[in-house]
Tab-separated table of C-alpha atoms in Angstrom:
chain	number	residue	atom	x	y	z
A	1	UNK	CA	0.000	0.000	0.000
A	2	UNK	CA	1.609	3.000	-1.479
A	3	UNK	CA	-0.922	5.565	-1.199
A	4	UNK	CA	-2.469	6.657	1.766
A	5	UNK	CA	-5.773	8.260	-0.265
A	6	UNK	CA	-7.047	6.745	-3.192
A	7	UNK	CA	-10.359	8.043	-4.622
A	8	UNK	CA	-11.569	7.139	-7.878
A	9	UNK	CA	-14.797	8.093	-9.795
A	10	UNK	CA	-15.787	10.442	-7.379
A	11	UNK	CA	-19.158	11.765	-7.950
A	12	UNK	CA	-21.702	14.176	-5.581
A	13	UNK	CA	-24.701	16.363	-6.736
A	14	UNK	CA	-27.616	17.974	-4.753
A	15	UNK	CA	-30.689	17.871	-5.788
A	16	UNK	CA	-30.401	18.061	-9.631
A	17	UNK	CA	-26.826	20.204	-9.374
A	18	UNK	CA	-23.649	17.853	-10.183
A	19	UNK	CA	-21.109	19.636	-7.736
A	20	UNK	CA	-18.403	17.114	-8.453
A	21	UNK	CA	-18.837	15.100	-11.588
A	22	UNK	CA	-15.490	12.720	-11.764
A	23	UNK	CA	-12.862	12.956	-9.806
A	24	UNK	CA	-10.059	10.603	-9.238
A	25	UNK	CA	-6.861	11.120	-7.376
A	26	UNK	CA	-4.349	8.896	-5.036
A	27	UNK	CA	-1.641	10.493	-2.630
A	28	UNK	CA	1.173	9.114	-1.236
A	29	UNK	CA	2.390	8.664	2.095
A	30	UNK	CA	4.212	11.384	3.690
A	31	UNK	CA	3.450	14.102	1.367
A	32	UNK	CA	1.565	17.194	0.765
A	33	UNK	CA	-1.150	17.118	-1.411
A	34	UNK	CA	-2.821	20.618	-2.506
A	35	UNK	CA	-6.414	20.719	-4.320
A	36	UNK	CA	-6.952	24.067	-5.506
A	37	UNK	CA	-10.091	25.612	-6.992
A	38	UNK	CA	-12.288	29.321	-6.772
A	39	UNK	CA	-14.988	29.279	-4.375
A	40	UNK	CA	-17.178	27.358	-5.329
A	41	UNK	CA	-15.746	24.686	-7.209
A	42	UNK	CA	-16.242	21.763	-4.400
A	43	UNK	CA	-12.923	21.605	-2.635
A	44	UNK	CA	-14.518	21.151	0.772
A	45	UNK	CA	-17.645	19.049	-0.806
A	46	UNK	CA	-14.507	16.421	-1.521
A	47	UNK	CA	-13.088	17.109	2.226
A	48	UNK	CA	-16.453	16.253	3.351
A	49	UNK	CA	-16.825	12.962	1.805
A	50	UNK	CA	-12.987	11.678	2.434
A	51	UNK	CA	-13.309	12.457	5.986
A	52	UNK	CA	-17.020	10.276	5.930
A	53	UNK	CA	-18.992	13.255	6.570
A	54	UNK	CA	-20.796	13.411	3.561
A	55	UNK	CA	-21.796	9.980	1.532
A	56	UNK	CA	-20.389	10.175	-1.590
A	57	UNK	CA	-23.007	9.254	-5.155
A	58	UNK	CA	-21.044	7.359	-6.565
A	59	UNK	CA	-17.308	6.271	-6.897
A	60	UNK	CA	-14.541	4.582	-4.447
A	61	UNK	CA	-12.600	6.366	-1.087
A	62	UNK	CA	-9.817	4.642	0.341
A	63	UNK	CA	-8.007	6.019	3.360
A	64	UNK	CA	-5.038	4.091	4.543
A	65	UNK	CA	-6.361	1.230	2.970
A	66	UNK	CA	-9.857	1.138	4.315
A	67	UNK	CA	-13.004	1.714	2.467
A	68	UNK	CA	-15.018	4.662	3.517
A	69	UNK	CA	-18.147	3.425	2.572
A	70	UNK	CA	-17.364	0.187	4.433
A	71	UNK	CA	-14.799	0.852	7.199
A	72	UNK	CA	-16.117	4.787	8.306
A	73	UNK	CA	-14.669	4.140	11.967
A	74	UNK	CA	-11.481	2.463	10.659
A	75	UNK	CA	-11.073	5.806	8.497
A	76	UNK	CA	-12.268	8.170	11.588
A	77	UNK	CA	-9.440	6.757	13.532
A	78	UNK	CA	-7.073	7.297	11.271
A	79	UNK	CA	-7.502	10.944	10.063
A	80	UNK	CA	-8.589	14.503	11.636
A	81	UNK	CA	-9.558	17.789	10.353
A	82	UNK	CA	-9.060	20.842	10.456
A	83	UNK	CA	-11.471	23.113	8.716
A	84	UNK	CA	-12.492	26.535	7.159
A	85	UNK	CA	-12.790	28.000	10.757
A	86	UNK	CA	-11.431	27.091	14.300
A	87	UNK	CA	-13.415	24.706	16.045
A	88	UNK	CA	-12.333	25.433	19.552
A	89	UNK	CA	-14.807	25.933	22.648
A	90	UNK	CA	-14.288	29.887	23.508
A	91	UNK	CA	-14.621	29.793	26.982
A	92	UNK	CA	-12.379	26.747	27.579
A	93	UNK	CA	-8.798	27.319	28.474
A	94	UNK	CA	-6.237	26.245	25.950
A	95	UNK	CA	-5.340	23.655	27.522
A	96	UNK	CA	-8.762	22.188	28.681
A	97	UNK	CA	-9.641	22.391	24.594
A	98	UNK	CA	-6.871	19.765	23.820
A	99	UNK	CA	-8.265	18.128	27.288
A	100	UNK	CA	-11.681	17.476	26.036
A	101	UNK	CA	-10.165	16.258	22.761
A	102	UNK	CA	-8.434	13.561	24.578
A	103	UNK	CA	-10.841	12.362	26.373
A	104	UNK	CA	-13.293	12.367	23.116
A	105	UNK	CA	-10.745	10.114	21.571
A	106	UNK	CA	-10.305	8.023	25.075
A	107	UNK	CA	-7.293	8.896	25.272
A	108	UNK	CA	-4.544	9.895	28.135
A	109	UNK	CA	-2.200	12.630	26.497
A	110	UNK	CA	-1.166	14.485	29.022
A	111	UNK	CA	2.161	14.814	28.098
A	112	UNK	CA	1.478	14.927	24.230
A	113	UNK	CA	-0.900	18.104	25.829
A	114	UNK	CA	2.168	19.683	27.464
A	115	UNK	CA	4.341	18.849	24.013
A	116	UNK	CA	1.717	20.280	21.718
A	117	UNK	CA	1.554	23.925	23.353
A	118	UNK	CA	4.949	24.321	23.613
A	119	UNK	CA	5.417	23.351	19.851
A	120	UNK	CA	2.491	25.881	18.553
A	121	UNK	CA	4.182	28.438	21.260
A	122	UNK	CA	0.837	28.513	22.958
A	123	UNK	CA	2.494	27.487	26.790
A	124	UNK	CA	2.371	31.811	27.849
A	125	UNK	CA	-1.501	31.618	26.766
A	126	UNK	CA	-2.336	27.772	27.764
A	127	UNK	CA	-4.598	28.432	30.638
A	128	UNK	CA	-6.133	31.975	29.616
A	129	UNK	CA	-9.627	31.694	27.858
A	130	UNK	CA	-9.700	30.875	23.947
A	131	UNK	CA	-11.695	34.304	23.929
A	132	UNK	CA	-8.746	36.146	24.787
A	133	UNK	CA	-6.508	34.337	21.783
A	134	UNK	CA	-5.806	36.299	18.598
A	135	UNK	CA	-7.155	34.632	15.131
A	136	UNK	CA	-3.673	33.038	14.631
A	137	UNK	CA	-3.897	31.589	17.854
A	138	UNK	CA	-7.115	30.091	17.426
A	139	UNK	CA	-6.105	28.317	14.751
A	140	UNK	CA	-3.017	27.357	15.765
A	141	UNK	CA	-4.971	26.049	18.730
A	142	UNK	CA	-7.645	24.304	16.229
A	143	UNK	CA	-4.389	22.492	14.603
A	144	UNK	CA	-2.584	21.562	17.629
A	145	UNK	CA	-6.215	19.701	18.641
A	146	UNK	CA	-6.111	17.669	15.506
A	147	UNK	CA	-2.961	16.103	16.147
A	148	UNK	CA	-3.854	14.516	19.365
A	149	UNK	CA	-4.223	10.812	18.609
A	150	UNK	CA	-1.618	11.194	15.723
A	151	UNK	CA	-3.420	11.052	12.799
A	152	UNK	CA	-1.824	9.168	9.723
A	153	UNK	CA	-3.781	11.348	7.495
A	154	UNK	CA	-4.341	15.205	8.271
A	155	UNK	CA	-7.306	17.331	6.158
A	156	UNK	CA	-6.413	20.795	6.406
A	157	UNK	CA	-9.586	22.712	4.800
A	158	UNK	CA	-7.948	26.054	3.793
A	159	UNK	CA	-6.026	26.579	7.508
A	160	UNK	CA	-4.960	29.762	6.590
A	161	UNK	CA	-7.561	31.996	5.641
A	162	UNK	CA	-8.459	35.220	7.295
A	163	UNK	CA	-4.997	35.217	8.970
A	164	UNK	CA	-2.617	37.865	8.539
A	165	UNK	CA	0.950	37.322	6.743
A	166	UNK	CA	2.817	36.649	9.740
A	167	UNK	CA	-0.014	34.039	11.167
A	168	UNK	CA	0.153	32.336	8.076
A	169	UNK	CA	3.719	32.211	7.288
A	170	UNK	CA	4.067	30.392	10.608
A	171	UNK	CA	1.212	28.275	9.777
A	172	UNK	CA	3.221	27.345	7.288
A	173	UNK	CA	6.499	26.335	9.206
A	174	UNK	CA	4.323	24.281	10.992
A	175	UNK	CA	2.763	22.533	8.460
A	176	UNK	CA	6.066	21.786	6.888
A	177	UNK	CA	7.422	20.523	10.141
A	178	UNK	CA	4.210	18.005	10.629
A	179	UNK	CA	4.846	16.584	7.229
A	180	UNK	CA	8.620	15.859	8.073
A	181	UNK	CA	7.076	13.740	11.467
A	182	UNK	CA	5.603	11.937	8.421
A	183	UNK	CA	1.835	12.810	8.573
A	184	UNK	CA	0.153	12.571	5.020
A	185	UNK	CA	-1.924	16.604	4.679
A	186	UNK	CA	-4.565	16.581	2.143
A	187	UNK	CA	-4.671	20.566	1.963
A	188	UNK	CA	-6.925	22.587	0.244
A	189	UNK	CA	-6.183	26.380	0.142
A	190	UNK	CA	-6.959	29.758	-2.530
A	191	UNK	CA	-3.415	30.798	-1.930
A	192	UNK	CA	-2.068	29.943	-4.917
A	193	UNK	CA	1.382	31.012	-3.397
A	194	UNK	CA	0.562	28.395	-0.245
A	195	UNK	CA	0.691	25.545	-2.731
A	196	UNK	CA	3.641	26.447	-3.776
A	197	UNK	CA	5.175	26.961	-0.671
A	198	UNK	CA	4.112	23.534	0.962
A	199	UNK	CA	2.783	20.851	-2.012
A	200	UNK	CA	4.451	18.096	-3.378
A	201	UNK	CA	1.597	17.011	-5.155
A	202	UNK	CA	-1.281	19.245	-6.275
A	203	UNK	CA	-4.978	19.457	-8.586
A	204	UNK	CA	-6.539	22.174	-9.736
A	205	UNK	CA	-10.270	21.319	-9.511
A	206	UNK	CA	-12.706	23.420	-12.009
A	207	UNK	CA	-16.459	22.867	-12.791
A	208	UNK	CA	-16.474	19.441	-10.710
A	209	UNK	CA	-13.813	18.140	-12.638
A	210	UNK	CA	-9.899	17.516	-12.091
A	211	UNK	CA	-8.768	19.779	-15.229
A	212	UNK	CA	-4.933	19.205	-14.335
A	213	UNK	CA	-2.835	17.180	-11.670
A	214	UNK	CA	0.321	16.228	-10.684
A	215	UNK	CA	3.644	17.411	-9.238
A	216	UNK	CA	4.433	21.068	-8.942
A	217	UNK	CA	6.437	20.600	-12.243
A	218	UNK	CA	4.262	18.411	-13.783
A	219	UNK	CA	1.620	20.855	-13.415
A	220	UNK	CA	3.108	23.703	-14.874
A	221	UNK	CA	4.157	22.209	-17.838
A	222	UNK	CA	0.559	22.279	-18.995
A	223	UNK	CA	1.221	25.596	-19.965
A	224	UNK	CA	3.975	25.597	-22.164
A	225	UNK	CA	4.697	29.265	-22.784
A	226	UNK	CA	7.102	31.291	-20.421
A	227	UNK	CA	8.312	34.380	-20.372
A	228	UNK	CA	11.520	36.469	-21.593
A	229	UNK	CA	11.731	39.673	-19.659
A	230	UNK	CA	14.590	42.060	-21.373
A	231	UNK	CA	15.982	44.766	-19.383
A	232	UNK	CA	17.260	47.853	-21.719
A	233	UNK	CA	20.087	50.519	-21.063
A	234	UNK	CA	18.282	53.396	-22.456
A	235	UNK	CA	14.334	54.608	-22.737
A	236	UNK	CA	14.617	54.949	-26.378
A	237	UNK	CA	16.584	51.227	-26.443
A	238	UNK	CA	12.815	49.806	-25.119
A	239	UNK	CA	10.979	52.257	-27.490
A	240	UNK	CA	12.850	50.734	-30.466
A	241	UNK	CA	12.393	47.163	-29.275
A	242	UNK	CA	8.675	47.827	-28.885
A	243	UNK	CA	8.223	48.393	-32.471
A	244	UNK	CA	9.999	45.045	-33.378
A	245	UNK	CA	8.620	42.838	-30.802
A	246	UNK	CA	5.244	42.542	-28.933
A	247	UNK	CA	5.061	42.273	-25.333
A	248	UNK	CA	4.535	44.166	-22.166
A	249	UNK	CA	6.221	47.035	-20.992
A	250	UNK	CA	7.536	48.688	-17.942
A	251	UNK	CA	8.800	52.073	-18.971
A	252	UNK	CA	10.000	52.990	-15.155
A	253	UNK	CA	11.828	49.707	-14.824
A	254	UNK	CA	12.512	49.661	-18.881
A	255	UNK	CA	12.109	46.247	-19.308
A	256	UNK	CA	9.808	44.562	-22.365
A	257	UNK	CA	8.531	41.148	-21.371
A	258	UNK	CA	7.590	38.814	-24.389
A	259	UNK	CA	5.790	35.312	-24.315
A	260	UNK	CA	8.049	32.747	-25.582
A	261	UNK	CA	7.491	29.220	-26.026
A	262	UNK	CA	10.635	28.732	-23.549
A	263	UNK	CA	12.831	27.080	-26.580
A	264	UNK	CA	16.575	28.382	-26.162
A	265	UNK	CA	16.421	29.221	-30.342
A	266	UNK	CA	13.648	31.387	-29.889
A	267	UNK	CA	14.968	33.346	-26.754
A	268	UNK	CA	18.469	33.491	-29.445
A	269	UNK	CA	16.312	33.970	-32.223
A	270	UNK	CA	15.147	37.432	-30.666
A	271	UNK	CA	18.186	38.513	-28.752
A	272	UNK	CA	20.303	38.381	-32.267
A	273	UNK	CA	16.991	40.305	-33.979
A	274	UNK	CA	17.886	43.317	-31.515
A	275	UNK	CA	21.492	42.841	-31.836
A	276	UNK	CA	20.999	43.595	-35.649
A	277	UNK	CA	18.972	46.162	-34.912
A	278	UNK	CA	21.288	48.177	-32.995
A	279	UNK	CA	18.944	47.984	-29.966
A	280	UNK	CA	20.965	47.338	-26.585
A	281	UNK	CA	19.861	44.873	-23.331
A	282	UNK	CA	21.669	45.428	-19.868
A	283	UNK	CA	20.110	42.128	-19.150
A	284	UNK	CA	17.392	39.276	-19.826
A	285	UNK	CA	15.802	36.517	-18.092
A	286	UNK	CA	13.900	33.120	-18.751
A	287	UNK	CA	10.668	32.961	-16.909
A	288	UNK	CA	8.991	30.032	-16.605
A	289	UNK	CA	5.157	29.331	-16.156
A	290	UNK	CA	4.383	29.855	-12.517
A	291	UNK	CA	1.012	28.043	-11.009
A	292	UNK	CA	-0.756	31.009	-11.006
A	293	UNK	CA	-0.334	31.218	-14.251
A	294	UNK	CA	-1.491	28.118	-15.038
A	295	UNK	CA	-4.395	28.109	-12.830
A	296	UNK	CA	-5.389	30.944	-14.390
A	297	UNK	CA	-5.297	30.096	-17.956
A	298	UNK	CA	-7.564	27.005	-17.171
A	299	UNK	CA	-10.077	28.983	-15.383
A	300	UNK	CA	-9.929	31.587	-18.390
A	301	UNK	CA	-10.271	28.929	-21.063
A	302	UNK	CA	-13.374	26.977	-19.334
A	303	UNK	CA	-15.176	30.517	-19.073
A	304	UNK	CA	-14.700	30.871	-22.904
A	305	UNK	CA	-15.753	27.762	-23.775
């Protein structure tokens, strides 16, 4: 058993609305996989079902090798989640939140307790009221209470949004460490930037479909084009170049950037066309398709068709 989710002909509707249509994925063990999508698009329909909270029309879940359909508590035991907002009892202490989370899972963790707020720096603030915590806290709190029991698979339903750059970047550092303990994270996030930051694996999901999956440089080869930024000496260098070449320009940073199809005899092709043309470069660079780019392109092209 390689994978620790497998899902395969996924399918959910309500009433007559077909909110995910066919969707098959797998991810491994011990990595980070990101499902991406606009609001909307049924990222946390899909949560729902893989964590057995909503039953599925049609198609196959395995978690860890157990059936969800079949084997709900074998799955439930294995997994926890952490959604869209904090669930954490506000006039509990800190500490009496992870408390009540032991005991729900019958469980003795006193000293996993003890290990968990010094890890999400929440020891200062352990026995104040949740009230009193910050957002970043909360969900830092929220996080800490899904890894009592230590799940084999974590759900993180977009953990990061609403919090400010510094709460998130931590979240982050976090999330990064909990994958190294070897914890499989199904993630799903809008932070295109996020995915980047933390997935090995990822999907962009558009329409109820899977339009395009696989590692972070699988993915963006689905859009082939890059980008060739040039960088001129003089203002009337770029004004020359513009009327040879199409592209975008920055006149305060006098650079013209030009789609390419990321081919090194193309980018020579039109460095030697300004070379005969007298027109001077202090400097160019090779950009390659980001994933925002690509996740934009798909959602442009399904609104056009």
């Amino acid at each position: 058993m390689s994978n620790a989710i497998e899902v395969k002909n996924l399918k959910k509707s309500f009433a007559d609305f077909a909110v995910i249509k066919d969707v098959s994925f797998s991810v491994p063990f011990g990595k980070v996989f990101a499902l991406l999508g606009t609001n909307g698009a049924g990222k946390t329909t899909i949560v729902r079902m893989l964590t057995t909270l909503l039953k599925a029309d049609a198609g196959q879940i395995k978690i860890v090798g157990h059936d969800s359909a079949k084997e709900s508590r074998q799955v439930r035991n294995s997994i926890s989640l952490t959604g869209q907002t904090a669930s954490v009892d506000e006039i509990l202490t800190g500490r009496e939140n992870l408390e009540l989370i032991a005991k729900l899972r019958h469980q003795k963790e006193t000293q996993m307790i003890q290990q968990l707020l010094e890890r999400f720096d929440l020891i200062d603030a352990a026995d104040r009221s949740v009230q009193t915590y910050s957002g970043g806290m909360k969900r830092k709190l929220d996080l800490a209470m899904s890894l009592l029991g230590n799940p084999k698979v974590l759900f993180l339903d977009e953990p990061t949004t609403g919090l400010d750059p510094q709460a998130r970047a931590t979240m982050w550092q976090i999330i990064q460490e909990i994958k190294a303990a070897g914890v499989t994270i199904f993630l799903t996030t809008q932070y295109l930037e996020e995915a980047d930051q933390l997935a090995d694996q990822v999907a962009i999901l558009n329409h109820g479909k899977i339009a395009v999956q696989g590692s972070l440089a699988e993915v963006k080869t689905h859009l082939p084009q890059g980008q060739l930024e040039l960088t001129f000496l003089h203002k009337e260098d770029l004004q020359k170049a513009q009327t040879l070449i199409d592209g975008t320009v920055n006149e305060e940073q006098l650079t013209l950037t030009v789609v390419t199809n990321s081919q090194v005899a193309e980018t020579t092709r039109l460095l030697n066309e300004l070379q005969q043309a007298q027109i001077f470069i202090s400097n160019f660079e090779q950009k390659q398709p980001t994933l925002n780019d690509v996740f934009f392109d798909i959602i442009e092209k399904e609104r056009g068709e």
